[in-house]
Amino acid sequence: HGFKLRVRSAGSLKFTGAMAGSNPQSPGSDGSTWQSMLDAVVPGIVALSVTAVRGFQDDSAGAQGGTGFVVDAKRGLLLTNRHVCTCGPERASAAFVGCPATEEVKVSIAYLDPIHDFGFLRFDPEELQQTPLTEIELDPLGCKVGEEIRVVGNDSLEKLQILSGTIARTDRNAPELDSDYNDENTFYALAASGTRGGSSGSPVLNRQGKAVALNAAANCGTMHAFYLPLHRVVRALEAVRAGCQVPRGTFCTAFRYIPFPECIRLGVEQSFVQKLLLQGELPQGGTFSQSAPPGGMLQVHRIIPGTEASELLKAGDVLLQVEGKPCADFVLLDVAVDEAVGGTVKLELCRDGQKLKIELKVQDLHCLIPHAFVEVGLGVFHEVPYQTAQKNHVPFRGVYVAQPGAVFGQALKSDAVIEEINGNPCLNLRDFEEAIQRIPDKEYCHVVWKTPSSTQEQRRCEAAVKMQRQWGVFRAWHLDGKTRRWTPRQPKELKIAQSDSCDEPDASSPPPAKRRRSSSASSPAKTRAPKRPRTASAALENSICQVTFRTVQHFEIDVLPNMENVDGDIFCCKGAGVIIDAEAGLVLTDRATVPQALGDVEVMLGDETRSASAWYIHPLHSLVVLRVDGCGGASGKPFGVAAAFKDCRLEEGEELDFVGVEHQGLRLSAKFHVQEVRLGSFPSNWPPRWHEQNLEVVVLANAPAEAQSGALCNGAGQICAWYTFATLVENQQVHRLGYGLPAHAILPLLAQVKVRGCKPAPMPAVLSLEMKFQASQLANLRRLPPQLRPSEAWLSKLAAAGDSRTTKGGNAILVEGITSKGPCDGLAAEGDLLVAVDGEVVTTVRAVEEKLEALRTRSSKMQKFQVPLTLLRRGKELDVTVSVPLLGSDGARRILGWHGLILQDTPRAVREIGQVPLGAHISQTMLGSPAEAFSIEGDFLIAVDGKPTPDLESLLALGSAASERKHLRIETADTRGRRFLKTLEPDSLFWPIFEMRQDDSGAWSYAELEQPR
């Protein structure tokens, strides 16, 4: 992790900083003067580290860097850009990079302008011990054409860089950016200084060491840089120094500066331009002067709909006078509006060649900026911001989606505006909060929204989304305008009786009264349809269901990282499942469909949709048992019809029926032919994730690319194999490798999940040697040198035990890999041949699994089994006895959110790559968290403040004392064993420690282990 360059483009425009490596002395200038000026001001320039702890408006959560400079050393005030500060909740620090000590201080927002791109940060000057208190004077009148300048800042996060330039313009319109945030009603200065990302907020200095402007943006691919003039900055600074509020007014209208010829063509009288603007006396303190008169006038550019201005003004109106005085200067317009907050302003305009006088009410601009937000399901929601309303021409109505999260991310993305929930208008944040309170967990709600920023779709959209409260606490936040502190509040959820989840169809499905009764195994049709040939598809009509799995980014802890299944905040997979117990509601699916337990699972059979959970995940093969809600017990309702499985030896060329779903989740039936049955070779993944191994798979000759998963069955509908796929990500390309799991690998699992008395059996378990095998042909073994070759006696035994129909000349089992800390670690070695288990010769991985399963069934109450193995190592026979434990459900059933690190106990997939450090496994790092802000790296958290943390329990044992310390020493390591040591500052207000657990029924719960403070 690291700090991100904050880049926002409009065409090619971006927020930026200074170029590196520039010479501060320009040809023909007095180098000593510039040098002495820089020596004097550089101690007052800081590198800012800012972390947006939540997504807010159109800013995403995350860490970023910028520049600031001291404008009041006594009071500890820094000036920087608004977009560097961020407008939502943040954490920030400043490093005084102009001094060798590079002292760091915490900073907080003292004032943030609602529109113009500047803000003030406050620090405590007493914290500086070795840095001289230096402040840079602001000189707005020094920003003039031809002025030589130096831009000093944290370019590309390299702390301090210097760039020279010359002011070319001071009357440019504010740059138009792609994002919703755009400055308005202000001029920008222009210079060909070639600035780029990283030092936004840098001072633009003249030869006297005064800041004449604030570095703000640049045009990519050119040398153009844009600077914010300081006229209104000086006014705000005076108010902040005095401890007063900074009045900011608006009538929700954005103006732009157009040249005189265009004004005259629009009907402005030539005499008005000549006498009042060019020859008239210009007010002091503005952009223009007698020596630098205006070259244009202000024109109405955009108006927020639903406001008074939208009824009285029209785009294209040219502003003539404000309060009876000619006005062609944004500075003068700002002065008039800011002084009339709560009152009115009289305007004279030119429309279609006619003069028009109007009087407009001035609103408080600060009230139009969001000061509160609501969190639900990892999503962030607040009222429509001024910038969004202005840029996208929408009214101040609805709830803005800053981050959709797990609930609303199912249908919409960031920047949407929610208008209705369950038919109730959401005019503001209060309406939204009340609507959320009324939605029970796991229930669907109907949402209506628009995406104002979309250029392709402006219509109202609607969809159903599912409430999921297991992803976090429903919490509301409010910003205190005086202290700038965010305060959390947990709304009380309304007591609403939840309907039985098994009775609830998908919101987009027909109502229950219209369900086809034939879709339920408990209600067979009473009238018989005419006889027709029974096909495999018909036999499995009430057994094959569609399975949908969703989880949220940052929580895809066991998912292979690729963007194929990611849509906004949501990772989604669709596939097939087959019912294996209708009464208990057990459904079998695969790990390509449900890759991990943490997530939301739904199964759909016919027109009936139910929630489900991943009850059991097979540790060795791509098999997952889902538990459907609303089944089992006296009041439970069966789900579908259990399918039949048949262990049959599949031959090359044999025809099988495929009944499953395609990649969009639609039902698919087809006929395939078996190409071969062989030991599969499956790709490993990075970062380490579960992958199939030690399986003799069914390879199909003509499997279509659209086949996702499903049953491979005979004509009677008996399932002989389950079809799924493995994913290989190579060179950013995603490849799918389809294969079938034969029934002999599935039946032992089904035997363990049989239902007795409508209660699920104990959690299934399997024995595993925790070794990865590959086939080695006997013919190749015979070619080895005599000292490495197996004895002739063993070669004969292996040849006799092999199946000529599948091994073709005979195979032996070669040990390819050994799981770290597994039962065979230290006893077996890569390259060994496994020739016997419990005294019986084995030549296939199927035979190994059958021997282990026989041991398990004979002693079902044991937790560890002593298994004799015979190995051949470099031709010599080696007998070992290994203690093989039972493996339960694979994957994380418990995770810990610790200062933004998503931790779990070390997964098997990680231990399979070899010896790894002892520590809690770092699965993800959440954006905007302390872990991201302090760039915690590595794959394992091995110690905190010198105390080892081998697992999650050891972390929890540290207690709250660890969170109360100002900084923690974090020791981490990667999979290679390399160590990293960094510090981290806890933030219990926004990032309290939390735990997520899965219970025995498969349901997940969320609990915060410390209260936000």
CSV table of C-alpha atoms in Angstrom, one decimal, residues 254 333 512 548 587:
chain,number,residue,atom,x,y,z
A,254,ALA,CA,-22.7,29.3,-11.6
A,333,LEU,CA,-19.7,39.1,-7.2
A,512,PRO,CA,-46.7,-16.7,-3.7
A,548,THR,CA,-26.2,-16.9,-6.5
A,587,VAL,CA,-28.0,-28.2,-1.6
